[in-house]
Coordinates of C-alpha atoms in Angstrom, one line a residue:
Chain A
M10 CA 24.7 408.6 156.3
S11 CA 25.8 411.9 157.7
F12 CA 26.4 413.2 161.2
P13 CA 28.4 415.8 163.2
I14 CA 31.4 415.0 165.4
Y15 CA 30.5 415.1 169.1
Y16 CA 32.7 415.6 172.2
E17 CA 32.4 411.9 172.9
D18 CA 34.1 411.1 169.5
T19 CA 37.3 413.1 170.1
D20 CA 40.3 412.4 172.3
F21 CA 42.5 415.0 173.9
S22 CA 44.6 415.4 170.7
G23 CA 41.5 417.3 169.5
F24 CA 40.9 414.8 166.7
V25 CA 38.4 412.0 166.4
Y26 CA 39.7 408.9 168.3
H27 CA 40.7 406.5 165.6
A28 CA 38.7 403.5 166.9
N29 CA 35.5 405.5 166.6
Y30 CA 35.6 405.3 162.8
L31 CA 35.0 401.6 163.2
K32 CA 31.9 402.5 165.1
F33 CA 30.8 405.0 162.4
F34 CA 31.3 402.4 159.7
E35 CA 29.3 399.8 161.7
R36 CA 26.4 402.3 162.2
A37 CA 26.4 402.8 158.5
R38 CA 26.4 399.1 157.8
E39 CA 23.5 398.6 160.2
H40 CA 21.5 401.2 158.1
V41 CA 22.5 399.5 154.9
I42 CA 21.6 396.1 156.1
G43 CA 18.6 397.4 158.0
I44 CA 18.3 397.6 161.7
D45 CA 15.0 395.7 161.8
F46 CA 16.5 393.0 159.6
L47 CA 19.4 392.6 162.0
A48 CA 17.1 392.4 165.0
Q49 CA 15.2 389.7 163.2
M50 CA 18.4 387.8 162.4
F51 CA 19.4 388.0 166.1
K52 CA 16.1 386.3 167.1
E53 CA 17.2 383.5 164.8
R54 CA 20.6 383.5 166.6
L55 CA 22.5 384.7 163.5
H56 CA 25.1 387.4 163.7
F57 CA 27.3 389.3 161.4
V58 CA 30.8 389.6 162.8
V59 CA 33.7 391.6 161.4
S60 CA 36.5 389.1 160.3
K61 CA 38.9 391.7 158.8
A62 CA 39.4 395.4 158.7
E63 CA 41.8 397.4 156.7
I64 CA 41.7 401.1 157.5
S65 CA 43.7 404.0 156.1
F66 CA 43.5 407.2 158.1
L67 CA 44.3 410.0 155.7
K68 CA 43.2 413.2 157.4
P69 CA 41.9 413.8 160.9
A70 CA 38.4 415.2 161.8
V71 CA 37.7 417.5 164.7
H72 CA 34.7 418.4 166.9
G73 CA 32.0 420.1 164.9
D74 CA 33.0 418.7 161.6
K75 CA 30.3 417.1 159.6
I76 CA 31.3 413.8 158.1
W77 CA 29.6 411.5 155.6
I78 CA 30.0 407.7 155.5
E79 CA 30.0 406.2 152.0
T80 CA 29.2 402.5 151.8
T81 CA 29.5 400.1 148.9
A82 CA 29.0 396.4 149.5
K83 CA 29.8 393.2 147.6
I84 CA 28.8 389.7 148.5
A85 CA 32.2 388.2 148.0
K86 CA 31.4 384.6 148.4
S87 CA 28.7 383.6 150.9
P88 CA 29.0 383.8 153.9
V89 CA 31.5 386.7 153.3
V90 CA 30.4 390.3 152.5
E91 CA 32.9 393.0 151.8
F92 CA 32.1 396.6 152.6
Y93 CA 34.1 399.5 151.1
Q94 CA 33.5 402.3 153.5
N95 CA 34.9 405.8 153.5
A96 CA 34.5 408.7 155.9
V97 CA 34.3 411.9 153.9
H98 CA 34.3 415.5 155.2
E99 CA 31.4 417.7 154.1
S100 CA 34.0 419.6 152.1
S101 CA 34.3 416.3 150.1
E102 CA 37.8 415.6 151.4
M103 CA 38.5 412.0 152.0
L104 CA 39.3 411.3 155.7
V105 CA 39.4 407.6 156.1
K106 CA 39.1 404.6 153.7
S107 CA 38.4 401.1 154.6
V108 CA 37.6 397.6 153.5
I109 CA 35.6 395.8 156.2
T110 CA 34.9 392.0 155.7
I111 CA 32.0 390.5 157.6
V112 CA 30.9 386.9 158.0
L113 CA 27.6 385.4 159.0
I114 CA 27.9 383.1 162.1
N115 CA 25.4 381.1 164.2
D116 CA 25.4 381.0 168.0
Q117 CA 28.0 378.2 168.0
R118 CA 30.2 380.9 166.3
K119 CA 30.3 378.8 163.1
P120 CA 30.3 380.5 159.7
Q121 CA 26.8 380.1 158.2
K122 CA 25.8 380.1 154.6
M123 CA 23.5 383.1 154.0
P124 CA 19.8 382.2 153.8
P125 CA 18.3 383.0 150.4
A126 CA 15.9 385.5 152.1
F127 CA 19.0 387.4 153.3
I128 CA 20.7 387.4 150.0
E129 CA 17.5 388.8 148.3
H130 CA 17.2 391.4 151.0
F131 CA 20.8 392.3 150.8
E132 CA 20.7 392.6 147.0
R133 CA 17.7 394.9 147.2
Q134 CA 19.7 397.1 149.6
A135 CA 22.9 396.9 147.6
E136 CA 21.0 398.0 144.5
L137 CA 19.8 401.1 146.4
I138 CA 23.3 401.8 147.5
N139 CA 24.6 401.4 143.9
K140 CA 21.9 403.8 142.7
G141 CA 23.3 406.3 145.2
Y142 CA 20.2 406.3 147.3
H143 CA 21.3 407.2 150.8
L144 CA 20.1 404.6 153.2
Chain B
M16 CA 41.4 399.3 191.7
S17 CA 43.9 401.6 190.1
F18 CA 44.7 402.5 186.5
P19 CA 46.1 405.2 184.3
I20 CA 44.1 407.5 182.1
Y21 CA 44.5 406.6 178.4
Y22 CA 43.9 408.6 175.3
E23 CA 40.6 406.8 174.8
D24 CA 39.3 408.1 178.1
T25 CA 39.7 411.8 177.3
D26 CA 37.8 414.1 175.0
F27 CA 39.1 417.2 173.2
S28 CA 38.7 419.4 176.3
G29 CA 41.8 417.4 177.5
F30 CA 39.8 416.0 180.4
V31 CA 38.4 412.6 181.0
Y32 CA 35.0 412.3 179.2
H33 CA 32.4 412.4 182.0
A34 CA 30.5 409.3 181.0
N35 CA 33.7 407.3 181.3
Y36 CA 33.6 407.5 185.1
L37 CA 30.4 405.3 184.9
K38 CA 32.6 402.8 183.1
F39 CA 35.4 403.0 185.6
F40 CA 32.9 402.5 188.5
E41 CA 31.3 399.5 186.7
R42 CA 34.7 397.9 186.2
A43 CA 35.4 398.3 189.9
R44 CA 32.0 396.8 190.8
E45 CA 32.7 393.8 188.5
H46 CA 35.9 393.2 190.5
V47 CA 34.1 393.7 193.8
I48 CA 31.3 391.2 192.9
G49 CA 33.7 389.0 191.0
I50 CA 33.9 388.6 187.2
D51 CA 33.5 384.8 187.4
F52 CA 30.5 385.2 189.7
L53 CA 28.9 387.5 187.2
A54 CA 29.6 385.2 184.3
Q55 CA 27.9 382.4 186.3
M56 CA 24.9 384.6 187.1
F57 CA 24.6 385.4 183.4
K58 CA 24.3 381.6 182.6
E59 CA 21.4 381.5 185.1
R60 CA 20.0 384.5 183.1
L61 CA 20.4 386.9 186.1
H62 CA 21.8 390.4 185.6
F63 CA 22.6 393.4 187.7
V64 CA 21.4 396.6 186.2
V65 CA 22.0 400.1 187.3
S66 CA 18.7 401.7 188.4
K67 CA 20.0 405.0 189.7
A68 CA 23.2 407.0 189.6
E69 CA 24.0 410.2 191.4
I70 CA 27.4 411.6 190.4
S71 CA 29.3 414.7 191.5
F72 CA 32.2 415.7 189.3
L73 CA 34.5 417.7 191.6
K74 CA 37.8 417.9 189.7
P75 CA 38.8 416.8 186.3
A76 CA 41.5 414.2 185.4
V77 CA 43.7 414.4 182.4
H78 CA 45.7 411.9 180.3
G79 CA 48.5 410.2 182.2
D80 CA 46.9 410.8 185.6
K81 CA 46.7 407.7 187.8
I82 CA 43.3 407.3 189.5
W83 CA 42.0 405.0 192.1
I84 CA 38.4 403.8 192.4
E85 CA 37.2 403.4 196.0
T86 CA 34.1 401.1 196.4
T87 CA 31.9 400.6 199.5
A88 CA 28.8 398.5 199.1
K89 CA 25.6 398.0 201.2
I90 CA 22.8 395.6 200.5
A91 CA 20.0 398.1 201.0
K92 CA 17.0 395.9 200.8
S93 CA 17.2 392.9 198.5
P94 CA 17.2 393.1 195.5
V95 CA 18.8 396.5 195.8
V96 CA 22.5 397.1 196.4
E97 CA 24.0 400.6 196.9
F98 CA 27.5 401.3 195.9
Y99 CA 29.4 404.3 197.2
Q100 CA 32.1 404.8 194.6
N101 CA 34.7 407.5 194.4
A102 CA 37.4 408.3 191.8
V103 CA 40.5 409.5 193.7
H104 CA 43.6 411.0 192.1
E105 CA 46.9 409.3 193.2
S106 CA 47.6 412.6 195.0
S107 CA 44.6 411.6 197.2
E108 CA 42.5 414.4 195.8
M109 CA 38.8 413.4 195.4
L110 CA 37.8 413.7 191.7
V111 CA 34.3 412.2 191.5
K112 CA 31.8 410.9 194.1
S113 CA 28.9 408.7 193.3
V114 CA 26.1 406.6 194.7
I115 CA 25.2 403.8 192.2
T116 CA 22.1 401.7 192.9
I117 CA 21.9 398.4 191.2
V118 CA 19.1 395.8 191.1
L119 CA 19.0 392.1 190.3
I120 CA 16.7 391.3 187.4
N121 CA 15.9 388.1 185.5
D122 CA 15.6 387.8 181.7
Q123 CA 12.0 389.0 181.7
R124 CA 13.6 392.2 183.2
K125 CA 11.7 391.6 186.5
P126 CA 13.4 392.5 189.8
Q127 CA 14.5 389.3 191.4
K128 CA 15.1 388.5 195.1
M129 CA 18.8 387.8 195.6
P130 CA 19.5 384.0 196.0
P131 CA 21.1 383.2 199.5
A132 CA 24.3 382.0 197.7
F133 CA 24.6 385.4 196.2
I134 CA 24.1 387.3 199.5
E135 CA 26.7 385.0 201.2
H136 CA 29.1 385.6 198.3
F137 CA 28.5 389.3 198.4
E138 CA 28.9 389.6 202.2
R139 CA 32.2 387.8 201.9
Q140 CA 33.3 390.3 199.3
A141 CA 31.9 393.3 201.3
E142 CA 33.8 392.2 204.3
L143 CA 37.0 392.2 202.3
I144 CA 36.1 395.7 201.1
N145 CA 35.4 396.9 204.6
K146 CA 38.7 395.5 205.7
G147 CA 40.3 397.7 203.1
Y148 CA 41.5 394.8 201.1
H149 CA 41.7 396.0 197.5
L150 CA 39.7 393.7 195.3
Chain C
M22 CA 16.6 414.4 168.8
S23 CA 15.8 410.8 167.8
F24 CA 18.0 407.9 166.8
P25 CA 18.1 404.1 166.7
I26 CA 20.0 401.9 169.1
Y27 CA 23.1 400.4 167.4
Y28 CA 25.2 397.3 168.3
E29 CA 27.8 399.6 169.8
D30 CA 25.3 400.9 172.3
T31 CA 24.5 397.6 173.8
D32 CA 26.3 395.3 176.2
F33 CA 26.0 391.5 176.4
S34 CA 23.0 391.7 178.7
G35 CA 21.3 392.7 175.4
F36 CA 20.3 396.2 176.8
V37 CA 21.8 399.6 176.2
Y38 CA 24.9 400.0 178.4
H39 CA 23.9 402.4 181.1
A40 CA 26.9 404.8 180.6
N41 CA 25.8 405.4 177.0
Y42 CA 22.7 407.4 178.1
L43 CA 25.1 410.0 179.3
K44 CA 26.5 410.1 175.8
F45 CA 23.1 410.4 174.3
F46 CA 22.2 413.2 176.6
E47 CA 25.4 415.0 175.8
R48 CA 24.8 414.7 172.0
A49 CA 21.4 416.3 172.6
R50 CA 22.9 419.1 174.7
E51 CA 25.4 419.8 171.9
H52 CA 22.5 420.2 169.5
V53 CA 20.5 422.4 171.9
I54 CA 23.5 424.6 172.6
G55 CA 24.7 424.4 169.0
I56 CA 27.8 422.5 167.8
D57 CA 29.2 425.6 166.0
F58 CA 28.6 427.7 169.1
L59 CA 30.5 425.1 171.2
A60 CA 33.4 425.0 168.6
Q61 CA 33.6 428.8 168.8
M62 CA 33.6 428.7 172.6
F63 CA 36.4 426.2 172.5
K64 CA 38.5 428.6 170.4
E65 CA 38.1 431.1 173.3
R66 CA 39.2 428.3 175.7
L67 CA 35.8 428.0 177.4
H68 CA 34.2 424.7 178.1
F69 CA 31.1 423.4 179.5
V70 CA 31.7 420.6 182.0
V71 CA 29.2 418.3 183.7
S72 CA 29.4 419.0 187.5
K73 CA 26.5 416.8 188.6
A74 CA 24.3 414.0 187.1
E75 CA 21.3 412.4 188.6
I76 CA 20.0 409.6 186.5
S77 CA 17.1 407.2 187.0
F78 CA 17.0 404.1 184.8
L79 CA 13.3 403.1 184.6
K80 CA 13.2 400.7 181.6
P81 CA 15.9 399.2 179.4
A82 CA 16.2 399.7 175.7
V83 CA 17.4 397.1 173.2
H84 CA 19.1 397.0 169.8
G85 CA 16.8 398.3 167.1
D86 CA 14.7 400.4 169.5
K87 CA 14.2 404.0 168.4
I88 CA 14.6 406.4 171.2
W89 CA 13.9 410.1 171.6
I90 CA 15.9 412.5 173.9
E91 CA 13.7 415.3 175.4
T92 CA 15.7 418.2 176.7
T93 CA 14.6 421.2 178.8
A94 CA 17.1 423.7 180.1
K95 CA 17.2 426.3 182.8
I96 CA 19.9 428.8 183.5
A97 CA 20.0 428.1 187.3
K98 CA 22.4 430.8 188.4
S99 CA 25.2 431.7 186.0
P100 CA 27.6 429.9 185.4
V101 CA 25.3 426.9 186.2
V102 CA 22.8 425.5 183.7
E103 CA 20.5 422.6 184.6
F104 CA 19.3 420.3 181.9
Y105 CA 16.3 418.0 182.4
Q106 CA 16.8 415.2 179.9
N107 CA 14.8 412.1 179.3
A108 CA 15.2 409.2 177.0
V109 CA 11.8 408.2 175.7
H110 CA 11.0 405.1 173.6
E111 CA 9.2 405.7 170.4
S112 CA 6.2 404.0 172.0
S113 CA 6.2 407.1 174.4
E114 CA 7.4 405.0 177.3
M115 CA 9.8 406.8 179.6
L116 CA 13.1 404.9 179.8
V117 CA 15.6 407.2 181.6
K118 CA 15.1 410.5 183.5
S119 CA 18.0 412.8 184.4
V120 CA 19.0 416.1 185.7
I121 CA 22.4 417.1 184.4
T122 CA 24.1 420.2 185.8
I123 CA 26.8 421.9 183.7
V124 CA 29.2 424.7 184.5
L125 CA 31.2 427.0 182.3
I126 CA 34.9 426.8 183.0
N127 CA 38.0 428.5 181.5
D128 CA 41.2 426.6 180.6
Q129 CA 42.5 427.1 184.2
R130 CA 39.5 425.0 185.1
K131 CA 37.9 427.9 186.9
P132 CA 34.1 428.5 186.8
Q133 CA 33.5 431.4 184.5
K134 CA 30.5 433.8 184.5
M135 CA 28.6 433.3 181.2
P136 CA 29.3 436.1 178.7
P137 CA 26.1 438.0 177.7
A138 CA 26.4 436.8 174.1
F139 CA 26.2 433.3 175.4
I140 CA 23.1 434.0 177.6
E141 CA 21.4 435.6 174.7
H142 CA 22.3 432.7 172.4
F143 CA 21.2 430.2 175.0
E144 CA 17.8 431.9 175.7
R145 CA 17.1 431.9 172.0
Q146 CA 17.7 428.2 172.0
A147 CA 15.8 427.6 175.2
E148 CA 12.8 429.4 173.8
L149 CA 12.9 427.1 170.8
I150 CA 13.0 424.1 173.2
N151 CA 10.1 425.4 175.2
K152 CA 8.1 425.9 172.0
G153 CA 8.7 422.2 171.4
Y154 CA 10.8 422.9 168.3
H155 CA 13.1 419.9 167.9
L156 CA 16.6 421.1 167.7
Chain D
M19 CA 49.6 393.7 179.3
S20 CA 46.7 391.5 180.5
F21 CA 43.2 392.3 181.6
P22 CA 39.7 390.9 181.9
I23 CA 36.8 391.6 179.6
Y24 CA 34.2 393.8 181.2
Y25 CA 30.5 394.4 180.5
E26 CA 31.5 397.7 178.7
D27 CA 33.6 395.7 176.2
T28 CA 30.9 393.5 174.9
D29 CA 27.9 394.1 172.7
F30 CA 24.6 392.3 172.6
S31 CA 26.0 389.5 170.5
G32 CA 27.8 388.5 173.7
F33 CA 31.2 389.0 172.2
V34 CA 33.7 391.8 172.5
Y35 CA 32.7 394.7 170.3
H36 CA 35.2 394.7 167.4
A37 CA 36.2 398.3 167.7
N38 CA 37.3 397.8 171.3
Y39 CA 40.4 395.8 170.2
L40 CA 41.7 399.0 168.7
K41 CA 41.3 400.5 172.2
F42 CA 43.1 397.6 173.8
F43 CA 46.0 397.8 171.3
E44 CA 46.2 401.5 171.9
R45 CA 46.4 401.1 175.7
A46 CA 49.2 398.6 175.2
R47 CA 51.1 401.0 172.9
E48 CA 50.7 403.7 175.5
H49 CA 52.4 401.4 178.0
V50 CA 55.1 400.4 175.6
I51 CA 55.9 404.0 174.7
G52 CA 55.3 405.2 178.2
I53 CA 52.4 407.2 179.4
D54 CA 54.6 409.9 181.0
F55 CA 56.6 410.1 177.8
L56 CA 53.4 410.7 175.8
A57 CA 52.3 413.3 178.2
Q58 CA 55.6 415.1 177.8
M59 CA 55.4 414.9 174.0
F60 CA 51.9 416.3 174.2
K61 CA 53.3 419.4 176.0
E62 CA 55.7 419.8 173.1
R63 CA 52.6 419.6 170.8
L64 CA 53.7 416.3 169.2
H65 CA 51.2 413.4 168.8
F66 CA 51.3 409.9 167.5
V67 CA 48.4 409.2 165.2
V68 CA 47.3 405.9 163.7
S69 CA 47.8 406.1 159.9
K70 CA 46.9 402.6 159.0
A71 CA 45.4 399.5 160.7
E72 CA 45.1 396.0 159.4
I73 CA 43.2 393.7 161.8
S74 CA 42.2 390.1 161.5
F75 CA 39.5 388.9 163.9
L76 CA 40.1 385.1 164.3
K77 CA 38.1 384.1 167.4
P78 CA 35.7 386.1 169.6
A79 CA 36.2 386.8 173.3
V80 CA 33.4 387.0 175.8
H81 CA 32.7 388.6 179.2
G82 CA 35.0 387.2 181.9
D83 CA 37.7 386.0 179.5
K84 CA 41.2 387.2 180.3
I85 CA 43.2 388.4 177.4
W86 CA 46.7 389.3 176.8
I87 CA 48.0 392.0 174.3
E88 CA 51.4 391.1 172.7
T89 CA 53.2 394.0 171.2
T90 CA 56.2 394.1 168.9
A91 CA 57.4 397.4 167.4
K92 CA 59.7 398.4 164.6
I93 CA 60.8 401.9 163.6
A94 CA 60.0 401.4 159.9
K95 CA 61.3 404.7 158.6
S96 CA 61.1 407.7 160.8
P97 CA 58.5 409.2 161.4
V98 CA 56.7 405.8 160.9
V99 CA 56.5 403.1 163.5
E100 CA 54.9 399.7 162.9
F101 CA 53.3 397.8 165.8
Y102 CA 52.5 394.1 165.5
Q103 CA 49.9 393.6 168.1
N104 CA 47.9 390.5 168.9
A105 CA 45.2 389.8 171.4
V106 CA 45.7 386.4 172.9
H107 CA 43.3 384.4 175.2
E108 CA 44.8 383.2 178.5
S109 CA 44.5 379.7 177.0
S110 CA 47.1 380.9 174.5
E111 CA 44.6 380.9 171.6
M112 CA 45.1 383.8 169.2
L113 CA 42.0 386.0 169.0
V114 CA 43.0 389.0 167.0
K115 CA 46.1 389.9 164.9
S116 CA 47.0 393.4 163.7
V117 CA 49.6 395.6 162.2
I118 CA 49.1 399.2 163.4
T119 CA 51.1 402.0 161.7
I120 CA 51.6 405.2 163.6
V121 CA 53.1 408.5 162.5
L122 CA 54.5 411.4 164.6
I123 CA 52.7 414.7 163.8
N124 CA 53.0 418.3 165.1
D125 CA 50.0 420.5 165.9
Q126 CA 49.8 421.6 162.3
R127 CA 49.1 417.9 161.6
K128 CA 52.3 417.6 159.6
P129 CA 54.5 414.5 159.8
Q130 CA 57.4 415.2 162.0
K131 CA 60.9 413.5 162.0
M132 CA 61.3 411.8 165.3
P133 CA 63.6 413.6 167.7
P134 CA 66.8 411.6 168.7
A135 CA 65.6 411.6 172.3
F136 CA 62.5 409.9 171.2
I137 CA 64.3 407.3 169.1
E138 CA 66.6 406.5 172.0
H139 CA 63.7 406.2 174.4
F140 CA 61.9 404.1 172.0
E141 CA 64.8 401.7 171.3
R142 CA 65.2 401.2 175.1
Q143 CA 61.6 400.3 175.3
A144 CA 61.7 398.1 172.2
E145 CA 64.7 396.3 173.6
L146 CA 62.6 395.5 176.7
I147 CA 59.8 394.2 174.5
N148 CA 62.2 392.0 172.5
K149 CA 63.5 390.6 175.7
G150 CA 60.0 389.6 176.5
Y151 CA 59.8 391.9 179.5
H152 CA 56.2 392.8 179.9
L153 CA 55.8 396.6 179.9

């Protein structure tokens, strides 16, 4: 998943505002999981929420840079999924590294075991990711 | 309603990112209407949505500036409310002027006549605004 | 310019947060003008700023919708450019209409006549837009 | 530093969008360091940038909730400062815990030893924080 840095992404230091990487990573996760799949889950009142984020900001990006989000996922122990997500400059320089842990919850905000249909769907997607197919 | 300009509000031009004024105006409207009142409305599946916005950007603000949001409201014709909202620098210089039109809708997204309880609540708030009490 | 609606774009009403359309329109303008061109301008300490925005919100969009930003531009009278920008649902339904007026300023925040190189560049882009080529 | 949750802070799950806590923490740091002080630093082309963030999301917040940001700071080893920042619900329930590491850089993006004036300023502020004075 690749995109340019827009005005909206920067702050007055000239660099990408740090919190925006969490947005970029989340956009990439939505593509990996599948936006239609998430919309369907929402109808069943299930949500993924971020439970933990560890982010290392190595180099800043500026307006006009093109960056790439690399995503690798691992079903750690249902209902927990770990995403290893990096923001990479088009020059291949690593900008930001992260481990984002997400959990499936229901609308009473309780962790929810992942339904088999989800695990199957997810493994299909994960396989694509591991094969380096860009979702 | 007064607050300082943070890093997050700026873009790399050094000025407040234009779309953020719509956020500032909305925060001010939430205070004028009452955040608890809005939360209650939401439970009854009613929402205010912006149907129209006319915004003139006269002068830019920068990081560290303190700005003030002036809000005047008028129930145009139920379910329509017009908010005249300005962003004013603490030096009293006018930065941004706007007219924001909002409409009450239900969860089928249909315009909804305002319940009498809301009009009463709103008039009480509007009176406070007109008296110059800062909500 | 087409993209899906992400979690980050919505608010708890379930719809796209109204201020985000200004971001979508700005992203589309950056593509129309050219992100590299804007980065070059910035080095010469020139900026486009929004001086006026008139936006009509006709229909809401929700998470998972795919929307399209249509952009038509007109050099009104240098240094002013008017952009007619619409957000259109992939079903072709019009969601949001806008007229966004931008002005070229220098780093003393003074309006700046557009350099001939810019007008030429812009006309080339505008021609592409008018031909319906999607930038 | 205390504030209510606005529409803009939520996503369509109904909860505060996770990336927004990084914004809340940054607003709180700006108050702790001093917005005027940061503006002055910027004139000298010095910036604080986030180099690392570890965030645990324990409980979600919803529209209308009032939350409180607790901030404790420690000059780890110049030019590194560690902020321990928590988002706490007005009911005293812990929502989000974080350790945010920031670094001072110059405009060549090189880490910069903190000037004595800054350390003094910072220690004065830190003392206020440790005394529980809410900045």
